[in-house]
């Protein structure tokens, strides 16, 4: 069975600090997909990134960066120079791949990390 | 595009009542999903559909039913509501890069 663990329940930082959100996953599949979603106080879920299991290249998008390490089954998310608008619940998720190698989209979510950025 | 829309936004049900949560997407996506989110928890998959006329169970399907008669609509039916079904329900559809677009959610309370 697949499992996603976000050990940090809550993180509190002051604006402009860097913060890393941890995600550790378990799967027996050799092909799988990892995702991060953001849930701001308004409640909707916003897609941030998808990474497949064959691509261990780190990715940077503005102040966001992701570090995928298969050896430790981790997919960590770093926000550089955090801002108040980054305050949200962040979810890491995992999905299996079909025989054709594409994601089924049946996501297994972690419990989420509540990030609070203080001014 | 409106994206994924859900109605109602809030609902209070009495134990044993039934209701249908509506979900519509206008992006012509084949894959659609229903999740529930309990307080302080991640989302759990209830049902999913890979196209009109095709549905399948997710992780927590008991007490729910779905149908998919069109590409756009994916309603979730609760029969005989129970307090354990108090939750926030999210509908989602899947884009070409496997990203899921979520609706705003329906907050359901069963008392």
PDB file of C-alpha atoms in Angstrom:
ATOM      1  CA  UNK A   1       0.000   0.000   0.000  1.00  0.00           C
ATOM      2  CA  UNK A   2       1.100   3.521  -0.651  1.00  0.00           C
ATOM      3  CA  UNK A   3       1.748   5.937   2.159  1.00  0.00           C
ATOM      4  CA  UNK A   4       2.802   9.558   2.445  1.00  0.00           C
ATOM      5  CA  UNK A   5       4.155  10.987   5.681  1.00  0.00           C
ATOM      6  CA  UNK A   6       4.487  14.659   6.462  1.00  0.00           C
ATOM      7  CA  UNK A   7       6.027  14.585   9.897  1.00  0.00           C
ATOM      8  CA  UNK A   8       5.809  18.333  10.473  1.00  0.00           C
ATOM      9  CA  UNK A   9       2.281  19.088  11.607  1.00  0.00           C
ATOM     10  CA  UNK A  10       2.839  22.825  11.988  1.00  0.00           C
ATOM     11  CA  UNK A  11       5.644  25.214  11.154  1.00  0.00           C
ATOM     12  CA  UNK A  12       5.810  28.848  12.153  1.00  0.00           C
ATOM     13  CA  UNK A  13       8.333  31.255  10.632  1.00  0.00           C
ATOM     14  CA  UNK A  14       8.876  34.963  10.356  1.00  0.00           C
ATOM     15  CA  UNK A  15       8.634  36.614   6.970  1.00  0.00           C
ATOM     16  CA  UNK A  16      11.775  36.329   4.802  1.00  0.00           C
ATOM     17  CA  UNK A  17      12.925  33.144   6.505  1.00  0.00           C
ATOM     18  CA  UNK A  18      13.496  30.069   4.378  1.00  0.00           C
ATOM     19  CA  UNK A  19      11.404  27.045   5.260  1.00  0.00           C
ATOM     20  CA  UNK A  20      11.519  23.400   4.173  1.00  0.00           C
ATOM     21  CA  UNK A  21       8.517  21.101   4.281  1.00  0.00           C
ATOM     22  CA  UNK A  22       9.364  17.427   4.480  1.00  0.00           C
ATOM     23  CA  UNK A  23       7.637  14.593   2.649  1.00  0.00           C
ATOM     24  CA  UNK A  24       8.520  10.906   2.861  1.00  0.00           C
ATOM     25  CA  UNK A  25       6.667   8.305   0.849  1.00  0.00           C
ATOM     26  CA  UNK A  26       6.311   4.547   0.605  1.00  0.00           C
ATOM     27  CA  UNK A  27       5.371   2.609  -2.498  1.00  0.00           C
ATOM     28  CA  UNK A  28       6.112  -0.742  -4.075  1.00  0.00           C
ATOM     29  CA  UNK A  29       5.733   0.699  -7.572  1.00  0.00           C
ATOM     30  CA  UNK A  30       8.793   1.455  -9.618  1.00  0.00           C
ATOM     31  CA  UNK A  31       6.893   4.079 -11.575  1.00  0.00           C
ATOM     32  CA  UNK A  32       4.978   6.659  -9.600  1.00  0.00           C
ATOM     33  CA  UNK A  33       4.248  10.352  -9.391  1.00  0.00           C
ATOM     34  CA  UNK A  34       4.671  12.850  -6.585  1.00  0.00           C
ATOM     35  CA  UNK A  35       2.764  16.082  -6.141  1.00  0.00           C
ATOM     36  CA  UNK A  36       2.579  19.102  -3.897  1.00  0.00           C
ATOM     37  CA  UNK A  37      -0.652  21.003  -3.342  1.00  0.00           C
ATOM     38  CA  UNK A  38      -1.338  24.198  -1.424  1.00  0.00           C
ATOM     39  CA  UNK A  39      -4.543  24.800   0.531  1.00  0.00           C
ATOM     40  CA  UNK A  40      -4.814  28.467   1.559  1.00  0.00           C
ATOM     41  CA  UNK A  41      -7.248  29.599   4.272  1.00  0.00           C
ATOM     42  CA  UNK A  42      -9.953  30.008   1.636  1.00  0.00           C
ATOM     43  CA  UNK A  43     -10.030  26.214   1.360  1.00  0.00           C
ATOM     44  CA  UNK A  44      -9.422  25.414  -2.287  1.00  0.00           C
ATOM     45  CA  UNK A  45      -6.532  23.180  -3.307  1.00  0.00           C
ATOM     46  CA  UNK A  46      -3.968  24.528  -5.717  1.00  0.00           C
ATOM     47  CA  UNK A  47      -1.626  22.325  -7.739  1.00  0.00           C
ATOM     48  CA  UNK A  48       2.055  23.285  -7.341  1.00  0.00           C
ATOM     49  CA  UNK A  49       4.174  20.570  -8.952  1.00  0.00           C
ATOM     50  CA  UNK A  50       4.271  17.038 -10.326  1.00  0.00           C
ATOM     51  CA  UNK A  51       7.392  14.901 -10.434  1.00  0.00           C
ATOM     52  CA  UNK A  52       7.688  11.388 -11.881  1.00  0.00           C
ATOM     53  CA  UNK A  53       9.861   8.721 -10.333  1.00  0.00           C
ATOM     54  CA  UNK A  54      12.351   8.722 -13.194  1.00  0.00           C
ATOM     55  CA  UNK A  55      13.153  12.384 -12.894  1.00  0.00           C
ATOM     56  CA  UNK A  56      15.287  13.177  -9.875  1.00  0.00           C
ATOM     57  CA  UNK A  57      16.303  16.574 -11.117  1.00  0.00           C
ATOM     58  CA  UNK A  58      15.557  19.292  -8.619  1.00  0.00           C
ATOM     59  CA  UNK A  59      13.187  21.996  -9.721  1.00  0.00           C
ATOM     60  CA  UNK A  60      13.000  25.673  -8.939  1.00  0.00           C
ATOM     61  CA  UNK A  61      10.073  27.945  -9.641  1.00  0.00           C
ATOM     62  CA  UNK A  62      10.557  31.431  -8.321  1.00  0.00           C
ATOM     63  CA  UNK A  63      10.816  31.201  -4.533  1.00  0.00           C
ATOM     64  CA  UNK A  64       9.770  27.546  -4.562  1.00  0.00           C
ATOM     65  CA  UNK A  65      12.120  24.612  -4.997  1.00  0.00           C
ATOM     66  CA  UNK A  66      11.709  20.874  -4.711  1.00  0.00           C
ATOM     67  CA  UNK A  67      14.282  18.234  -3.837  1.00  0.00           C
ATOM     68  CA  UNK A  68      13.430  14.671  -4.912  1.00  0.00           C
ATOM     69  CA  UNK A  69      15.663  11.892  -3.587  1.00  0.00           C
ATOM     70  CA  UNK A  70      14.673   8.338  -4.459  1.00  0.00           C
ATOM     71  CA  UNK A  71      17.379   6.903  -2.213  1.00  0.00           C
ATOM     72  CA  UNK A  72      15.621   8.308   0.845  1.00  0.00           C
ATOM     73  CA  UNK A  73      12.083   8.261  -0.615  1.00  0.00           C
ATOM     74  CA  UNK A  74      11.737  11.954   0.029  1.00  0.00           C
ATOM     75  CA  UNK A  75      10.280  14.862  -1.913  1.00  0.00           C
ATOM     76  CA  UNK A  76      10.919  17.998   0.109  1.00  0.00           C
ATOM     77  CA  UNK A  77       9.634  21.475  -0.656  1.00  0.00           C
ATOM     78  CA  UNK A  78      11.513  24.668   0.191  1.00  0.00           C
ATOM     79  CA  UNK A  79      10.140  28.185   0.191  1.00  0.00           C
ATOM     80  CA  UNK A  80      12.839  30.828   0.057  1.00  0.00           C
ATOM     81  CA  UNK A  81      12.248  34.242   1.611  1.00  0.00           C
ATOM     82  CA  UNK A  82       8.798  33.286   2.863  1.00  0.00           C
ATOM     83  CA  UNK A  83       5.927  35.741   2.683  1.00  0.00           C
ATOM     84  CA  UNK A  84       2.681  36.068   4.629  1.00  0.00           C
ATOM     85  CA  UNK A  85       0.780  34.920   1.528  1.00  0.00           C
ATOM     86  CA  UNK A  86       2.581  31.576   1.782  1.00  0.00           C
ATOM     87  CA  UNK A  87       0.577  30.788   4.917  1.00  0.00           C
ATOM     88  CA  UNK A  88      -1.437  27.691   4.058  1.00  0.00           C
ATOM     89  CA  UNK A  89      -1.665  23.959   4.510  1.00  0.00           C
ATOM     90  CA  UNK A  90       0.680  22.135   2.164  1.00  0.00           C
ATOM     91  CA  UNK A  91      -0.005  18.583   1.063  1.00  0.00           C
ATOM     92  CA  UNK A  92       2.355  16.096  -0.482  1.00  0.00           C
ATOM     93  CA  UNK A  93       0.675  13.345  -2.526  1.00  0.00           C
ATOM     94  CA  UNK A  94       1.624  10.171  -4.386  1.00  0.00           C
ATOM     95  CA  UNK A  95      -0.059   8.354  -7.246  1.00  0.00           C
ATOM     96  CA  UNK A  96       0.582   5.055  -8.935  1.00  0.00           C
ATOM     97  CA  UNK A  97       1.204   4.770 -12.641  1.00  0.00           C
ATOM     98  CA  UNK A  98      -0.783   2.790 -15.150  1.00  0.00           C
ATOM     99  CA  UNK A  99       0.787   0.083 -17.307  1.00  0.00           C
ATOM    100  CA  UNK A 100       1.338   2.759 -19.914  1.00  0.00           C
ATOM    101  CA  UNK A 101       3.355   4.776 -17.430  1.00  0.00           C
ATOM    102  CA  UNK A 102       0.991   7.679 -16.996  1.00  0.00           C
ATOM    103  CA  UNK A 103      -0.401   8.713 -13.674  1.00  0.00           C
ATOM    104  CA  UNK A 104      -3.774   7.361 -12.685  1.00  0.00           C
ATOM    105  CA  UNK A 105      -4.349  10.372 -10.536  1.00  0.00           C
ATOM    106  CA  UNK A 106      -5.634   8.301  -7.627  1.00  0.00           C
ATOM    107  CA  UNK A 107      -3.785  10.363  -5.104  1.00  0.00           C
ATOM    108  CA  UNK A 108      -2.668   9.274  -1.669  1.00  0.00           C
ATOM    109  CA  UNK A 109      -2.249  12.400   0.438  1.00  0.00           C
ATOM    110  CA  UNK A 110      -0.116  13.095   3.447  1.00  0.00           C
ATOM    111  CA  UNK A 111      -1.740  14.708   6.469  1.00  0.00           C
ATOM    112  CA  UNK A 112      -0.500  18.128   5.519  1.00  0.00           C
ATOM    113  CA  UNK A 113       1.793  20.712   7.105  1.00  0.00           C
ATOM    114  CA  UNK A 114       0.295  23.946   8.369  1.00  0.00           C
ATOM    115  CA  UNK A 115       2.672  26.780   7.532  1.00  0.00           C
ATOM    116  CA  UNK A 116       2.193  30.118   9.253  1.00  0.00           C
ATOM    117  CA  UNK A 117       4.330  33.030   8.144  1.00  0.00           C
ATOM    118  CA  UNK A 118       4.307  35.959  10.556  1.00  0.00           C
ATOM    119  CA  UNK A 119       4.992  39.506   9.384  1.00  0.00           C
TER     120      UNK A 119
ATOM    121  CA  UNK B   1     -13.728  28.774 -17.985  1.00  0.00           C
ATOM    122  CA  UNK B   2     -15.380  28.213 -14.616  1.00  0.00           C
ATOM    123  CA  UNK B   3     -13.133  25.188 -13.942  1.00  0.00           C
ATOM    124  CA  UNK B   4     -14.634  22.792 -11.403  1.00  0.00           C
ATOM    125  CA  UNK B   5     -17.793  23.911  -9.661  1.00  0.00           C
ATOM    126  CA  UNK B   6     -19.514  22.269  -6.721  1.00  0.00           C
ATOM    127  CA  UNK B   7     -22.900  22.807  -5.143  1.00  0.00           C
ATOM    128  CA  UNK B   8     -23.956  23.304  -2.452  1.00  0.00           C
ATOM    129  CA  UNK B   9     -21.180  25.039  -0.502  1.00  0.00           C
ATOM    130  CA  UNK B  10     -22.657  24.105   2.862  1.00  0.00           C
ATOM    131  CA  UNK B  11     -25.285  21.625   3.979  1.00  0.00           C
ATOM    132  CA  UNK B  12     -26.608  20.266   7.247  1.00  0.00           C
ATOM    133  CA  UNK B  13     -28.273  16.881   7.110  1.00  0.00           C
ATOM    134  CA  UNK B  14     -30.097  14.875   9.716  1.00  0.00           C
ATOM    135  CA  UNK B  15     -29.080  11.276  10.304  1.00  0.00           C
ATOM    136  CA  UNK B  16     -30.731   9.029   7.751  1.00  0.00           C
ATOM    137  CA  UNK B  17     -31.379  11.747   5.160  1.00  0.00           C
ATOM    138  CA  UNK B  18     -29.998  11.542   1.642  1.00  0.00           C
ATOM    139  CA  UNK B  19     -28.503  14.137  -0.660  1.00  0.00           C
ATOM    140  CA  UNK B  20     -26.547  14.589  -3.854  1.00  0.00           C
ATOM    141  CA  UNK B  21     -23.419  16.702  -4.106  1.00  0.00           C
ATOM    142  CA  UNK B  22     -23.101  18.183  -7.557  1.00  0.00           C
ATOM    143  CA  UNK B  23     -19.829  18.544  -9.459  1.00  0.00           C
ATOM    144  CA  UNK B  24     -19.365  19.993 -12.929  1.00  0.00           C
ATOM    145  CA  UNK B  25     -16.226  20.747 -14.937  1.00  0.00           C
ATOM    146  CA  UNK B  26     -15.985  22.635 -18.201  1.00  0.00           C
ATOM    147  CA  UNK B  27     -12.462  21.596 -19.218  1.00  0.00           C
ATOM    148  CA  UNK B  28     -13.482  18.416 -21.066  1.00  0.00           C
ATOM    149  CA  UNK B  29     -11.415  16.279 -18.710  1.00  0.00           C
ATOM    150  CA  UNK B  30     -12.016  12.549 -18.739  1.00  0.00           C
ATOM    151  CA  UNK B  31     -10.747  11.765 -15.259  1.00  0.00           C
ATOM    152  CA  UNK B  32     -12.740  13.005 -12.285  1.00  0.00           C
ATOM    153  CA  UNK B  33     -12.485  12.318  -8.553  1.00  0.00           C
ATOM    154  CA  UNK B  34     -14.339  12.715  -5.281  1.00  0.00           C
ATOM    155  CA  UNK B  35     -12.373  13.174  -2.056  1.00  0.00           C
ATOM    156  CA  UNK B  36     -13.305  13.834   1.520  1.00  0.00           C
ATOM    157  CA  UNK B  37     -11.181  15.823   3.946  1.00  0.00           C
ATOM    158  CA  UNK B  38     -11.674  15.297   7.644  1.00  0.00           C
ATOM    159  CA  UNK B  39     -10.389  17.925  10.100  1.00  0.00           C
ATOM    160  CA  UNK B  40      -6.595  18.008  10.306  1.00  0.00           C
ATOM    161  CA  UNK B  41      -6.250  15.264   7.740  1.00  0.00           C
ATOM    162  CA  UNK B  42      -5.304  14.880   4.129  1.00  0.00           C
ATOM    163  CA  UNK B  43      -7.802  13.995   1.457  1.00  0.00           C
ATOM    164  CA  UNK B  44      -9.077  10.468   0.951  1.00  0.00           C
ATOM    165  CA  UNK B  45     -10.409   9.197  -2.363  1.00  0.00           C
ATOM    166  CA  UNK B  46     -14.051   8.127  -2.345  1.00  0.00           C
ATOM    167  CA  UNK B  47     -14.781   7.364  -6.017  1.00  0.00           C
ATOM    168  CA  UNK B  48     -13.267   8.170  -9.358  1.00  0.00           C
ATOM    169  CA  UNK B  49     -14.225   8.043 -13.014  1.00  0.00           C
ATOM    170  CA  UNK B  50     -12.064   7.684 -16.109  1.00  0.00           C
ATOM    171  CA  UNK B  51     -14.803   8.758 -18.474  1.00  0.00           C
ATOM    172  CA  UNK B  52     -18.536   8.905 -19.059  1.00  0.00           C
ATOM    173  CA  UNK B  53     -20.174   5.663 -17.989  1.00  0.00           C
ATOM    174  CA  UNK B  54     -17.127   4.388 -16.072  1.00  0.00           C
ATOM    175  CA  UNK B  55     -16.717   4.692 -12.324  1.00  0.00           C
ATOM    176  CA  UNK B  56     -14.746   2.845  -9.669  1.00  0.00           C
ATOM    177  CA  UNK B  57     -14.272   2.792  -5.919  1.00  0.00           C
ATOM    178  CA  UNK B  58     -11.513   4.592  -4.129  1.00  0.00           C
ATOM    179  CA  UNK B  59     -10.223   4.149  -0.613  1.00  0.00           C
ATOM    180  CA  UNK B  60     -13.397   5.041   1.336  1.00  0.00           C
ATOM    181  CA  UNK B  61     -16.482   4.304  -0.840  1.00  0.00           C
ATOM    182  CA  UNK B  62     -18.869   2.944   1.788  1.00  0.00           C
ATOM    183  CA  UNK B  63     -22.030   4.997   2.162  1.00  0.00           C
ATOM    184  CA  UNK B  64     -21.596   6.751  -1.186  1.00  0.00           C
ATOM    185  CA  UNK B  65     -22.573   6.250  -4.811  1.00  0.00           C
ATOM    186  CA  UNK B  66     -21.617   8.015  -8.004  1.00  0.00           C
ATOM    187  CA  UNK B  67     -22.674   8.173 -11.612  1.00  0.00           C
ATOM    188  CA  UNK B  68     -21.084   9.672 -14.713  1.00  0.00           C
ATOM    189  CA  UNK B  69     -23.588  10.086 -17.502  1.00  0.00           C
ATOM    190  CA  UNK B  70     -21.704  12.956 -19.157  1.00  0.00           C
ATOM    191  CA  UNK B  71     -18.092  14.114 -19.323  1.00  0.00           C
ATOM    192  CA  UNK B  72     -18.981  17.297 -17.463  1.00  0.00           C
ATOM    193  CA  UNK B  73     -20.927  16.005 -14.470  1.00  0.00           C
ATOM    194  CA  UNK B  74     -19.908  13.679 -11.663  1.00  0.00           C
ATOM    195  CA  UNK B  75     -22.472  13.757  -8.829  1.00  0.00           C
ATOM    196  CA  UNK B  76     -21.873  12.077  -5.469  1.00  0.00           C
ATOM    197  CA  UNK B  77     -24.852  10.555  -3.691  1.00  0.00           C
ATOM    198  CA  UNK B  78     -25.076  10.023   0.048  1.00  0.00           C
ATOM    199  CA  UNK B  79     -27.731   7.557   1.142  1.00  0.00           C
ATOM    200  CA  UNK B  80     -28.734   7.334   4.805  1.00  0.00           C
ATOM    201  CA  UNK B  81     -26.361  10.004   6.075  1.00  0.00           C
ATOM    202  CA  UNK B  82     -24.365   9.203   9.211  1.00  0.00           C
ATOM    203  CA  UNK B  83     -22.367  11.469  11.548  1.00  0.00           C
ATOM    204  CA  UNK B  84     -19.182   9.809  10.260  1.00  0.00           C
ATOM    205  CA  UNK B  85     -19.863  11.455   6.901  1.00  0.00           C
ATOM    206  CA  UNK B  86     -19.424  14.920   8.369  1.00  0.00           C
ATOM    207  CA  UNK B  87     -16.554  16.242   6.294  1.00  0.00           C
ATOM    208  CA  UNK B  88     -15.525  18.592   3.525  1.00  0.00           C
ATOM    209  CA  UNK B  89     -16.012  17.053   0.092  1.00  0.00           C
ATOM    210  CA  UNK B  90     -13.874  17.986  -2.878  1.00  0.00           C
ATOM    211  CA  UNK B  91     -14.432  17.141  -6.489  1.00  0.00           C
ATOM    212  CA  UNK B  92     -11.501  17.269  -8.913  1.00  0.00           C
ATOM    213  CA  UNK B  93     -10.766  16.736 -12.578  1.00  0.00           C
ATOM    214  CA  UNK B  94      -7.431  15.852 -14.093  1.00  0.00           C
ATOM    215  CA  UNK B  95      -5.584  17.763 -16.756  1.00  0.00           C
ATOM    216  CA  UNK B  96      -3.129  16.579 -19.389  1.00  0.00           C
ATOM    217  CA  UNK B  97      -0.115  16.868 -17.062  1.00  0.00           C
ATOM    218  CA  UNK B  98      -1.906  14.798 -14.403  1.00  0.00           C
ATOM    219  CA  UNK B  99      -2.476  17.896 -12.330  1.00  0.00           C
ATOM    220  CA  UNK B 100      -5.812  17.879 -10.559  1.00  0.00           C
ATOM    221  CA  UNK B 101      -8.081  20.895 -10.510  1.00  0.00           C
ATOM    222  CA  UNK B 102     -10.204  21.021  -7.399  1.00  0.00           C
ATOM    223  CA  UNK B 103     -13.591  22.536  -6.799  1.00  0.00           C
ATOM    224  CA  UNK B 104     -14.179  24.874  -3.844  1.00  0.00           C
ATOM    225  CA  UNK B 105     -15.543  22.077  -1.672  1.00  0.00           C
ATOM    226  CA  UNK B 106     -18.823  21.267   0.064  1.00  0.00           C
ATOM    227  CA  UNK B 107     -18.874  21.420   3.857  1.00  0.00           C
ATOM    228  CA  UNK B 108     -21.333  18.778   5.091  1.00  0.00           C
ATOM    229  CA  UNK B 109     -22.493  18.318   8.663  1.00  0.00           C
ATOM    230  CA  UNK B 110     -24.615  15.336   9.689  1.00  0.00           C
ATOM    231  CA  UNK B 111     -26.360  15.659  13.055  1.00  0.00           C
TER     232      UNK B 111
END
